[in-house]
Short mmCIF file of the C-alpha atoms (twelve columns), coordinates in Angstrom:
data_MODEL
# 
_entry.id   MODEL 
# 
loop_
_atom_site.group_PDB 
_atom_site.id 
_atom_site.type_symbol 
_atom_site.label_atom_id 
_atom_site.label_alt_id 
_atom_site.label_comp_id 
_atom_site.label_asym_id 
_atom_site.label_seq_id 
_atom_site.Cartn_x 
_atom_site.Cartn_y 
_atom_site.Cartn_z 
_atom_site.pdbx_PDB_model_num 
ATOM 1   C CA . MET A 1   -24.585 -32.492 -4.620  1 
ATOM 2   C CA . PRO A 2   -23.696 -30.093 -1.762  1 
ATOM 3   C CA . GLN A 3   -21.843 -26.733 -2.534  1 
ATOM 4   C CA . GLN A 4   -18.303 -26.774 -1.697  1 
ATOM 5   C CA . GLN A 5   -17.379 -24.568 1.203   1 
ATOM 6   C CA . PRO A 6   -15.051 -21.598 0.220   1 
ATOM 7   C CA . PRO A 7   -11.590 -21.610 1.544   1 
ATOM 8   C CA . ALA A 8   -10.776 -20.268 4.790   1 
ATOM 9   C CA . VAL A 9   -9.297  -16.845 5.012   1 
ATOM 10  C CA . SER A 10  -6.700  -15.337 7.315   1 
ATOM 11  C CA . VAL A 11  -6.640  -11.422 7.398   1 
ATOM 12  C CA . ILE A 12  -3.474  -10.007 8.383   1 
ATOM 13  C CA . MET A 13  -3.168  -6.423  9.817   1 
ATOM 14  C CA . PRO A 14  -0.128  -4.359  10.662  1 
ATOM 15  C CA . VAL A 15  -1.024  -1.570  12.967  1 
ATOM 16  C CA . LEU A 16  0.616   1.566   14.565  1 
ATOM 17  C CA . ASN A 17  -1.156  4.417   16.094  1 
ATOM 18  C CA . GLU A 18  -4.366  3.570   14.259  1 
ATOM 19  C CA . GLU A 19  -6.895  4.345   17.055  1 
ATOM 20  C CA . ARG A 20  -8.883  6.681   14.504  1 
ATOM 21  C CA . HIS A 21  -9.629  3.774   12.049  1 
ATOM 22  C CA . LEU A 22  -8.867  0.407   13.453  1 
ATOM 23  C CA . ARG A 23  -12.482 -0.447  14.694  1 
ATOM 24  C CA . ASN A 24  -13.975 0.417   11.534  1 
ATOM 25  C CA . ALA A 25  -11.377 -1.214  9.466   1 
ATOM 26  C CA . VAL A 26  -11.955 -4.508  11.392  1 
ATOM 27  C CA . ARG A 27  -15.628 -4.110  11.071  1 
ATOM 28  C CA . HIS A 28  -15.361 -4.106  7.385   1 
ATOM 29  C CA . ILE A 29  -13.727 -7.350  7.629   1 
ATOM 30  C CA . LEU A 30  -16.071 -8.910  10.045  1 
ATOM 31  C CA . GLU A 31  -19.070 -7.957  7.838   1 
ATOM 32  C CA . GLN A 32  -17.672 -9.276  4.541   1 
ATOM 33  C CA . GLU A 33  -19.970 -11.110 2.155   1 
ATOM 34  C CA . TYR A 34  -18.073 -14.375 2.497   1 
ATOM 35  C CA . ALA A 35  -19.305 -17.785 3.504   1 
ATOM 36  C CA . GLY A 36  -15.904 -19.222 4.457   1 
ATOM 37  C CA . GLU A 37  -14.382 -19.266 7.611   1 
ATOM 38  C CA . MET A 38  -11.968 -16.112 8.676   1 
ATOM 39  C CA . GLU A 39  -9.702  -15.020 11.131  1 
ATOM 40  C CA . VAL A 40  -8.159  -11.739 11.793  1 
ATOM 41  C CA . VAL A 41  -4.459  -11.410 13.141  1 
ATOM 42  C CA . ILE A 42  -3.520  -8.036  14.184  1 
ATOM 43  C CA . ALA A 43  0.340   -7.271  14.619  1 
ATOM 44  C CA . LEU A 44  0.758   -4.371  17.186  1 
ATOM 45  C CA . GLY A 45  3.518   -2.144  16.873  1 
ATOM 46  C CA . PRO A 46  4.542   0.152   19.854  1 
ATOM 47  C CA . SER A 47  1.510   2.582   19.483  1 
ATOM 48  C CA . THR A 48  1.483   5.782   21.581  1 
ATOM 49  C CA . ASP A 49  -2.519  6.231   21.211  1 
ATOM 50  C CA . ARG A 50  -5.383  3.967   22.147  1 
ATOM 51  C CA . THR A 51  -4.579  1.350   19.455  1 
ATOM 52  C CA . ASP A 52  -3.734  -1.554  21.888  1 
ATOM 53  C CA . GLU A 53  -6.793  -0.820  23.946  1 
ATOM 54  C CA . ILE A 54  -9.086  -0.824  20.824  1 
ATOM 55  C CA . ALA A 55  -7.460  -3.927  19.851  1 
ATOM 56  C CA . ALA A 56  -8.039  -5.766  23.146  1 
ATOM 57  C CA . GLU A 57  -11.539 -4.899  23.049  1 
ATOM 58  C CA . LEU A 58  -11.916 -6.366  19.356  1 
ATOM 59  C CA . VAL A 59  -10.428 -9.728  20.711  1 
ATOM 60  C CA . ALA A 60  -12.815 -9.796  23.637  1 
ATOM 61  C CA . GLU A 61  -15.887 -8.790  21.403  1 
ATOM 62  C CA . THR A 62  -15.369 -11.744 19.019  1 
ATOM 63  C CA . ALA A 63  -13.907 -14.531 21.302  1 
ATOM 64  C CA . SER A 64  -16.988 -16.377 20.943  1 
ATOM 65  C CA . SER A 65  -17.801 -15.460 17.364  1 
ATOM 66  C CA . PRO A 66  -18.606 -18.904 15.232  1 
ATOM 67  C CA . ARG A 67  -17.356 -17.091 12.071  1 
ATOM 68  C CA . ALA A 68  -14.381 -14.853 12.664  1 
ATOM 69  C CA . ARG A 69  -12.374 -14.111 15.629  1 
ATOM 70  C CA . VAL A 70  -9.600  -11.379 16.193  1 
ATOM 71  C CA . GLN A 71  -6.206  -12.241 17.631  1 
ATOM 72  C CA . THR A 72  -3.051  -9.882  18.086  1 
ATOM 73  C CA . VAL A 73  0.638   -10.493 17.876  1 
ATOM 74  C CA . PRO A 74  3.424   -8.171  19.181  1 
ATOM 75  C CA . ASN A 75  5.531   -6.348  16.743  1 
ATOM 76  C CA . PRO A 76  8.160   -4.565  18.831  1 
ATOM 77  C CA . THR A 77  10.069  -3.068  15.913  1 
ATOM 78  C CA . GLY A 78  6.911   -1.025  14.672  1 
ATOM 79  C CA . ARG A 79  8.016   -2.055  11.262  1 
ATOM 80  C CA . THR A 80  5.538   -3.072  8.713   1 
ATOM 81  C CA . PRO A 81  7.205   -5.962  7.028   1 
ATOM 82  C CA . ALA A 82  8.061   -7.515  10.472  1 
ATOM 83  C CA . ALA A 83  4.392   -6.936  11.390  1 
ATOM 84  C CA . LEU A 84  3.260   -8.692  8.137   1 
ATOM 85  C CA . ASN A 85  5.835   -11.651 8.777   1 
ATOM 86  C CA . ALA A 86  4.496   -11.949 12.527  1 
ATOM 87  C CA . ALA A 87  0.982   -12.101 11.626  1 
ATOM 88  C CA . ILE A 88  1.395   -14.549 8.663   1 
ATOM 89  C CA . LYS A 89  3.189   -16.683 11.092  1 
ATOM 90  C CA . ALA A 90  0.410   -16.742 13.712  1 
ATOM 91  C CA . SER A 91  -2.329  -17.229 10.985  1 
ATOM 92  C CA . ARG A 92  -3.144  -20.618 9.669   1 
ATOM 93  C CA . HIS A 93  -5.477  -20.396 6.557   1 
ATOM 94  C CA . PRO A 94  -4.801  -21.200 2.912   1 
ATOM 95  C CA . ILE A 95  -5.700  -17.651 1.604   1 
ATOM 96  C CA . VAL A 96  -3.941  -14.575 3.425   1 
ATOM 97  C CA . VAL A 97  -5.472  -11.091 3.125   1 
ATOM 98  C CA . ARG A 98  -3.405  -8.108  3.564   1 
ATOM 99  C CA . VAL A 99  -5.323  -5.125  5.278   1 
ATOM 100 C CA . ASP A 100 -3.861  -1.984  6.741   1 
ATOM 101 C CA . GLY A 101 -5.189  -0.426  9.860   1 
ATOM 102 C CA . HIS A 102 -6.801  2.687   7.955   1 
ATOM 103 C CA . GLY A 103 -8.090  0.466   4.908   1 
ATOM 104 C CA . MET A 104 -11.764 -0.313  4.545   1 
ATOM 105 C CA . LEU A 105 -12.573 -3.324  2.321   1 
ATOM 106 C CA . SER A 106 -15.526 -3.326  0.191   1 
ATOM 107 C CA . PRO A 107 -18.449 -5.739  1.265   1 
ATOM 108 C CA . ASN A 108 -17.590 -8.400  -1.457  1 
ATOM 109 C CA . TYR A 109 -13.632 -7.945  -1.364  1 
ATOM 110 C CA . ILE A 110 -12.864 -11.189 0.014   1 
ATOM 111 C CA . ALA A 111 -15.142 -13.180 -2.203  1 
ATOM 112 C CA . THR A 112 -14.316 -11.565 -5.337  1 
ATOM 113 C CA . ALA A 113 -10.469 -11.872 -4.582  1 
ATOM 114 C CA . VAL A 114 -10.763 -15.722 -3.786  1 
ATOM 115 C CA . ARG A 115 -12.749 -16.011 -7.078  1 
ATOM 116 C CA . LEU A 116 -10.096 -14.303 -9.121  1 
ATOM 117 C CA . LEU A 117 -7.131  -16.497 -7.517  1 
ATOM 118 C CA . GLU A 118 -9.136  -19.440 -8.824  1 
ATOM 119 C CA . GLU A 119 -9.816  -18.058 -12.127 1 
ATOM 120 C CA . THR A 120 -6.498  -16.528 -13.079 1 
ATOM 121 C CA . GLY A 121 -4.207  -19.038 -11.137 1 
ATOM 122 C CA . ALA A 122 -2.447  -15.996 -9.730  1 
ATOM 123 C CA . GLN A 123 -0.288  -16.038 -6.504  1 
ATOM 124 C CA . ASN A 124 -1.449  -12.568 -5.390  1 
ATOM 125 C CA . VAL A 125 -4.503  -10.575 -6.617  1 
ATOM 126 C CA . GLY A 126 -4.984  -6.907  -5.703  1 
ATOM 127 C CA . GLY A 127 -7.069  -3.933  -6.929  1 
ATOM 128 C CA . ILE A 128 -7.709  -0.372  -6.390  1 
ATOM 129 C CA . MET A 129 -6.494  1.908   -3.309  1 
ATOM 130 C CA . HIS A 130 -9.758  4.177   -3.293  1 
ATOM 131 C CA . ALA A 131 -8.754  7.338   -1.363  1 
ATOM 132 C CA . GLU A 132 -11.415 8.842   0.438   1 
ATOM 133 C CA . GLY A 133 -11.334 11.570  2.941   1 
ATOM 134 C CA . GLU A 134 -13.231 12.701  6.072   1 
ATOM 135 C CA . ASN A 135 -12.563 16.437  5.875   1 
ATOM 136 C CA . ALA A 136 -11.646 19.037  3.171   1 
ATOM 137 C CA . TRP A 137 -7.894  18.396  3.495   1 
ATOM 138 C CA . GLU A 138 -8.336  14.683  3.259   1 
ATOM 139 C CA . ASP A 139 -10.759 15.085  0.204   1 
ATOM 140 C CA . ALA A 140 -7.855  17.114  -1.380  1 
ATOM 141 C CA . VAL A 141 -5.348  14.660  -0.735  1 
ATOM 142 C CA . ALA A 142 -7.732  11.780  -2.022  1 
ATOM 143 C CA . ALA A 143 -8.457  13.629  -5.071  1 
ATOM 144 C CA . ALA A 144 -4.583  14.318  -5.757  1 
ATOM 145 C CA . MET A 145 -3.994  10.573  -5.227  1 
ATOM 146 C CA . THR A 146 -6.645  9.413   -7.622  1 
ATOM 147 C CA . SER A 147 -5.619  11.998  -10.359 1 
ATOM 148 C CA . LYS A 148 -3.030  11.235  -13.168 1 
ATOM 149 C CA . ILE A 149 -1.293  14.372  -12.509 1 
ATOM 150 C CA . GLY A 150 -0.825  13.325  -8.794  1 
ATOM 151 C CA . VAL A 151 0.287   9.782   -9.305  1 
ATOM 152 C CA . GLY A 152 0.878   9.217   -13.275 1 
ATOM 153 C CA . ASN A 153 -0.714  6.108   -14.574 1 
ATOM 154 C CA . ALA A 154 -0.343  3.895   -11.511 1 
ATOM 155 C CA . ALA A 155 -3.373  1.476   -12.100 1 
ATOM 156 C CA . PHE A 156 -4.007  0.742   -8.468  1 
ATOM 157 C CA . HIS A 157 -4.667  4.568   -7.834  1 
ATOM 158 C CA . THR A 158 -6.362  5.504   -11.043 1 
ATOM 159 C CA . GLY A 159 -7.966  2.188   -12.278 1 
ATOM 160 C CA . GLY A 160 -7.403  0.322   -15.649 1 
ATOM 161 C CA . GLU A 161 -8.087  -3.048  -17.069 1 
ATOM 162 C CA . ALA A 162 -7.802  -6.395  -15.198 1 
ATOM 163 C CA . GLY A 163 -4.546  -8.282  -16.055 1 
ATOM 164 C CA . PRO A 164 -1.023  -9.124  -14.878 1 
ATOM 165 C CA . ALA A 165 0.697   -6.456  -13.087 1 
ATOM 166 C CA . GLU A 166 4.126   -6.109  -11.208 1 
ATOM 167 C CA . THR A 167 2.657   -5.095  -8.142  1 
ATOM 168 C CA . VAL A 168 -0.895  -4.681  -6.501  1 
ATOM 169 C CA . TYR A 169 -2.109  -2.417  -3.406  1 
ATOM 170 C CA . LEU A 170 -2.121  -4.792  -0.427  1 
ATOM 171 C CA . GLY A 171 -2.815  -8.092  -1.912  1 
ATOM 172 C CA . VAL A 172 -4.703  -11.441 -1.550  1 
ATOM 173 C CA . PHE A 173 -2.129  -14.205 -1.525  1 
ATOM 174 C CA . ARG A 174 -2.052  -18.037 -1.757  1 
ATOM 175 C CA . ARG A 175 -0.220  -19.007 1.682   1 
ATOM 176 C CA . GLU A 176 2.021   -21.389 -0.204  1 
ATOM 177 C CA . ALA A 177 3.452   -18.367 -2.342  1 
ATOM 178 C CA . LEU A 178 4.239   -16.547 1.040   1 
ATOM 179 C CA . GLU A 179 5.832   -19.420 2.577   1 
ATOM 180 C CA . GLN A 180 7.892   -20.504 -0.625  1 
ATOM 181 C CA . GLN A 181 9.286   -16.846 -0.872  1 
ATOM 182 C CA . GLY A 182 9.714   -16.822 3.249   1 
ATOM 183 C CA . GLY A 183 7.608   -13.885 3.609   1 
ATOM 184 C CA . TYR A 184 8.480   -10.192 3.360   1 
ATOM 185 C CA . ASN A 185 12.057  -8.968  3.418   1 
ATOM 186 C CA . GLU A 186 12.099  -7.048  6.692   1 
ATOM 187 C CA . GLU A 187 14.849  -4.705  5.459   1 
ATOM 188 C CA . PHE A 188 12.138  -2.986  3.181   1 
ATOM 189 C CA . ILE A 189 10.711  -0.645  5.576   1 
ATOM 190 C CA . ARG A 190 8.815   0.712   2.464   1 
ATOM 191 C CA . ALA A 191 8.226   -0.956  -0.901  1 
ATOM 192 C CA . GLN A 192 8.152   -4.433  0.501   1 
ATOM 193 C CA . ASP A 193 5.154   -5.131  -1.270  1 
ATOM 194 C CA . TRP A 194 6.686   -4.434  -4.859  1 
ATOM 195 C CA . GLU A 195 10.022  -6.686  -3.623  1 
ATOM 196 C CA . LEU A 196 7.826   -9.542  -2.669  1 
ATOM 197 C CA . ASN A 197 5.931   -9.461  -5.817  1 
ATOM 198 C CA . PHE A 198 9.001   -9.460  -7.667  1 
ATOM 199 C CA . ARG A 199 10.306  -12.389 -6.250  1 
ATOM 200 C CA . ILE A 200 7.032   -14.071 -6.900  1 
ATOM 201 C CA . ARG A 201 7.041   -13.173 -10.472 1 
ATOM 202 C CA . GLU A 202 10.727  -14.146 -10.888 1 
ATOM 203 C CA . ALA A 203 9.843   -17.574 -9.433  1 
ATOM 204 C CA . GLY A 204 7.107   -18.030 -12.246 1 
ATOM 205 C CA . GLY A 205 4.182   -16.669 -10.452 1 
ATOM 206 C CA . GLN A 206 1.652   -14.094 -11.488 1 
ATOM 207 C CA . ILE A 207 0.237   -10.989 -9.803  1 
ATOM 208 C CA . TRP A 208 -3.095  -10.064 -10.906 1 
ATOM 209 C CA . PHE A 209 -4.754  -6.524  -10.924 1 
ATOM 210 C CA . SER A 210 -8.405  -6.000  -11.029 1 
ATOM 211 C CA . PRO A 211 -10.624 -2.968  -10.783 1 
ATOM 212 C CA . GLU A 212 -13.371 -5.262  -9.069  1 
ATOM 213 C CA . LEU A 213 -11.197 -5.152  -5.875  1 
ATOM 214 C CA . ARG A 214 -11.576 -1.935  -3.955  1 
ATOM 215 C CA . VAL A 215 -10.229 -0.805  -0.668  1 
ATOM 216 C CA . GLN A 216 -11.281 2.557   0.788   1 
ATOM 217 C CA . TYR A 217 -8.059  4.232   1.977   1 
ATOM 218 C CA . ARG A 218 -8.020  7.219   4.576   1 
ATOM 219 C CA . PRO A 219 -5.172  9.647   3.406   1 
ATOM 220 C CA . ARG A 220 -2.839  11.255  5.899   1 
ATOM 221 C CA . PRO A 221 -4.531  13.988  8.070   1 
ATOM 222 C CA . SER A 222 -1.847  16.928  7.668   1 
ATOM 223 C CA . ILE A 223 0.650   18.457  5.284   1 
ATOM 224 C CA . LYS A 224 3.350   17.218  7.592   1 
ATOM 225 C CA . ALA A 225 2.168   13.426  7.606   1 
ATOM 226 C CA . LEU A 226 1.664   13.518  3.849   1 
ATOM 227 C CA . ALA A 227 5.002   14.986  3.359   1 
ATOM 228 C CA . LYS A 228 6.833   12.311  5.320   1 
ATOM 229 C CA . GLN A 229 4.760   9.620   3.709   1 
ATOM 230 C CA . TYR A 230 5.905   10.580  0.161   1 
ATOM 231 C CA . LYS A 231 9.438   11.327  1.168   1 
ATOM 232 C CA . ASP A 232 9.509   7.885   2.426   1 
ATOM 233 C CA . TYR A 233 8.000   6.712   -0.885  1 
ATOM 234 C CA . GLY A 234 10.621  8.361   -2.763  1 
ATOM 235 C CA . LYS A 235 13.552  7.258   -0.878  1 
ATOM 236 C CA . TRP A 236 12.570  3.749   -0.949  1 
ATOM 237 C CA . ARG A 237 11.642  3.591   -4.709  1 
ATOM 238 C CA . HIS A 238 15.373  4.718   -5.049  1 
ATOM 239 C CA . VAL A 239 16.378  1.823   -3.251  1 
ATOM 240 C CA . VAL A 240 14.076  -0.476  -5.337  1 
ATOM 241 C CA . ALA A 241 15.700  0.934   -8.522  1 
ATOM 242 C CA . ARG A 242 19.074  0.371   -7.288  1 
ATOM 243 C CA . TYR A 243 18.196  -3.179  -5.920  1 
ATOM 244 C CA . HIS A 244 16.546  -4.023  -9.367  1 
ATOM 245 C CA . SER A 245 18.009  -2.377  -12.251 1 
ATOM 246 C CA . GLY A 246 15.619  -1.688  -15.075 1 
ATOM 247 C CA . SER A 247 12.666  -1.134  -12.704 1 
ATOM 248 C CA . ILE A 248 12.499  2.594   -12.900 1 
ATOM 249 C CA . ASN A 249 10.237  4.394   -15.585 1 
ATOM 250 C CA . LEU A 250 9.531   7.976   -16.434 1 
ATOM 251 C CA . ARG A 251 6.636   8.085   -13.929 1 
ATOM 252 C CA . TYR A 252 9.129   7.606   -11.021 1 
ATOM 253 C CA . LEU A 253 11.705  10.174  -12.593 1 
ATOM 254 C CA . ALA A 254 9.127   12.781  -13.101 1 
ATOM 255 C CA . PRO A 255 9.114   14.273  -9.333  1 
ATOM 256 C CA . PRO A 256 12.925  14.229  -8.956  1 
ATOM 257 C CA . THR A 257 13.303  15.783  -12.264 1 
ATOM 258 C CA . ALA A 258 10.506  18.665  -11.037 1 
ATOM 259 C CA . VAL A 259 12.438  19.372  -7.926  1 
ATOM 260 C CA . CYS A 260 15.871  19.830  -9.826  1 
ATOM 261 C CA . ALA A 261 14.277  22.094  -12.610 1 
ATOM 262 C CA . ILE A 262 12.187  24.057  -9.888  1 
ATOM 263 C CA . ALA A 263 15.437  24.531  -7.686  1 
ATOM 264 C CA . ALA A 264 17.483  25.415  -10.662 1 
ATOM 265 C CA . GLY A 265 14.880  27.987  -11.746 1 
ATOM 266 C CA . VAL A 266 14.754  29.667  -8.571  1 
ATOM 267 C CA . VAL A 267 18.594  30.044  -8.380  1 
ATOM 268 C CA . VAL A 268 18.706  31.090  -11.834 1 
ATOM 269 C CA . GLY A 269 15.932  33.633  -11.172 1 
ATOM 270 C CA . ALA A 270 17.516  34.983  -8.235  1 
ATOM 271 C CA . ALA A 271 21.207  35.203  -9.309  1 
ATOM 272 C CA . LEU A 272 20.948  35.759  -13.014 1 
ATOM 273 C CA . THR A 273 17.711  36.640  -14.827 1 
ATOM 274 C CA . PRO A 274 13.884  36.751  -13.748 1 
ATOM 275 C CA . TRP A 275 13.317  34.209  -16.580 1 
ATOM 276 C CA . GLY A 276 14.515  31.603  -14.464 1 
ATOM 277 C CA . PHE A 277 11.194  31.979  -12.402 1 
ATOM 278 C CA . VAL A 278 9.460   30.694  -15.579 1 
ATOM 279 C CA . VAL A 279 10.093  27.066  -14.454 1 
ATOM 280 C CA . PRO A 280 8.563   27.218  -10.934 1 
ATOM 281 C CA . ALA A 281 5.672   29.480  -12.261 1 
ATOM 282 C CA . GLY A 282 5.123   26.935  -15.077 1 
ATOM 283 C CA . TYR A 283 4.769   24.061  -12.460 1 
ATOM 284 C CA . LEU A 284 2.492   25.930  -10.221 1 
ATOM 285 C CA . ALA A 285 0.305   26.900  -13.216 1 
ATOM 286 C CA . ALA A 286 0.293   23.068  -14.488 1 
ATOM 287 C CA . ILE A 287 -0.810  21.861  -10.922 1 
ATOM 288 C CA . ALA A 288 -3.351  24.531  -10.558 1 
ATOM 289 C CA . ALA A 289 -4.926  23.509  -13.953 1 
ATOM 290 C CA . GLY A 290 -4.763  19.711  -13.088 1 
ATOM 291 C CA . SER A 291 -6.644  20.612  -9.966  1 
ATOM 292 C CA . VAL A 292 -9.709  21.677  -11.756 1 
ATOM 293 C CA . PRO A 293 -10.930 18.295  -13.228 1 
ATOM 294 C CA . ALA A 294 -9.446  16.488  -10.009 1 
ATOM 295 C CA . GLY A 295 -11.663 18.492  -7.716  1 
ATOM 296 C CA . LYS A 296 -15.000 18.089  -9.438  1 
ATOM 297 C CA . GLY A 297 -17.753 17.468  -7.055  1 
ATOM 298 C CA . LEU A 298 -15.643 18.650  -4.065  1 
ATOM 299 C CA . SER A 299 -16.313 21.628  -1.806  1 
ATOM 300 C CA . LEU A 300 -14.721 24.907  -2.525  1 
ATOM 301 C CA . LYS A 301 -12.358 24.481  0.425   1 
ATOM 302 C CA . ALA A 302 -11.150 20.924  -0.771  1 
ATOM 303 C CA . ARG A 303 -10.514 22.179  -4.247  1 
ATOM 304 C CA . ALA A 304 -8.408  25.094  -2.983  1 
ATOM 305 C CA . GLN A 305 -6.028  22.651  -1.122  1 
ATOM 306 C CA . ILE A 306 -5.595  20.020  -3.956  1 
ATOM 307 C CA . PRO A 307 -2.690  22.294  -5.574  1 
ATOM 308 C CA . VAL A 308 -1.027  22.107  -2.218  1 
ATOM 309 C CA . ALA A 309 -1.526  18.433  -1.728  1 
ATOM 310 C CA . LEU A 310 -0.211  17.891  -5.126  1 
ATOM 311 C CA . ALA A 311 2.880   20.042  -4.525  1 
ATOM 312 C CA . THR A 312 3.304   18.153  -1.265  1 
ATOM 313 C CA . MET A 313 3.462   14.866  -2.936  1 
ATOM 314 C CA . HIS A 314 5.436   15.667  -5.952  1 
ATOM 315 C CA . MET A 315 8.221   17.808  -3.929  1 
ATOM 316 C CA . SER A 316 8.385   15.276  -0.962  1 
ATOM 317 C CA . TRP A 317 8.603   12.208  -3.410  1 
ATOM 318 C CA . GLY A 318 11.434  13.922  -5.574  1 
ATOM 319 C CA . VAL A 319 13.484  14.863  -2.470  1 
ATOM 320 C CA . GLY A 320 13.146  11.574  -0.950  1 
ATOM 321 C CA . PHE A 321 14.329  9.829   -4.128  1 
ATOM 322 C CA . LEU A 322 17.259  12.371  -4.787  1 
ATOM 323 C CA . THR A 323 18.427  11.952  -1.058  1 
ATOM 324 C CA . SER A 324 18.043  8.188   -0.759  1 
ATOM 325 C CA . PRO A 325 21.491  7.135   0.694   1 
ATOM 326 C CA . ARG A 326 23.540  4.545   -1.327  1 
ATOM 327 C CA . SER A 327 24.271  2.768   2.160   1 
ATOM 328 C CA . LEU A 328 20.736  2.061   2.501   1 
ATOM 329 C CA . ALA A 329 20.589  0.401   -0.744  1 
ATOM 330 C CA . ARG A 330 23.619  -1.555  -0.213  1 
ATOM 331 C CA . LYS A 331 22.312  -2.825  3.240   1 
ATOM 332 C CA . VAL A 332 19.101  -4.067  1.448   1 
ATOM 333 C CA . ILE A 333 20.987  -5.483  -1.465  1 
ATOM 334 C CA . ALA A 334 22.968  -7.335  0.954   1 
ATOM 335 C CA . SER A 335 19.718  -8.927  2.361   1 
ATOM 336 C CA . ARG A 336 18.530  -9.980  -1.201  1 
ATOM 337 C CA . ARG A 337 16.469  -13.047 -1.115  1 
ATOM 338 C CA . PRO A 338 16.471  -15.000 -4.199  1 
ATOM 339 C CA . ALA A 339 13.306  -16.057 -5.564  1 
ATOM 340 C CA . VAL A 340 12.486  -19.773 -4.712  1 
ATOM 341 C CA . THR A 341 10.570  -21.580 -7.386  1 
ATOM 342 C CA . ALA A 342 8.485   -24.438 -6.180  1 
ATOM 343 C CA . PRO A 343 9.870   -28.089 -6.942  1 
ATOM 344 C CA . ALA A 344 8.345   -30.038 -9.910  1 
ATOM 345 C CA . ALA A 345 5.551   -32.559 -9.159  1 
ATOM 346 C CA . GLY A 346 7.200   -35.670 -8.117  1 
ATOM 347 C CA . ALA A 347 10.622  -34.061 -6.960  1 
ATOM 348 C CA . GLU A 348 12.066  -35.089 -3.956  1 
# 
């Protein structure tokens, strides 16, 4: 009996200013150990670097490929959820794999994800965001992002047991789940994955985390870029908390609590008593101590920068959370899409 051909797969990529990593990210897709047909759809935002030129080269280079071709679609807004929806609309296969322009898939990522979709019956599966740097600063950020002192107990950063999850990194979806929910909510500039996965779960679907799935992730290349990234994370996580009451937990409250405590300690220390400086000093001591195990095996230069990366992540996330405007949450809540449940078999 002939072996059944694996399902065809569409890989969608939202990209903006990704000249540094785009070619390598696409190479990791094209070299997947997967026997099924593939296509790669890149949604191009208004980049100011060579991203569009590199994407055009990739289209030309794969035009005659019998296995996997690259195509592009425009994303004039530059927003990630709009890019994802445009790429989904332009793609055609039953399995949809999300990859970012700076994400490098492990060689068997797609094959493993397709197998897990079949085994678990899940609508979306995802795994570990394996941060890995290319210089001392990025190594420091990667260590901070994969340590519990940096991100708490987030399984897709630190690993964990396979099982149902609230959300996963990137994701490999059944197309019908995406189409059923109408794709991503484009009001969610960040946290769009969480919001979509929430609707999938609310409709009775399952999101599955597995440490078998690994995506190599390139950290932000500077303190400024890292601070902006984490400030946006904090701002949009507060939007999510207002959008869906009960979704917050202590891990999310730790950074804003630390920001408030440190600010209060500095004010008290400067205005009333030097004892107030115990709080910021204690925080600095804690991240310095936490950096020691996180930096194991790294260069001295990288280890020295881990406390800076941790403080940047914590403080930026906390400030973003605390300054997230209610007006943004109201706008997003007004765009709320109810979860759509698939009709029962035989229903009209």
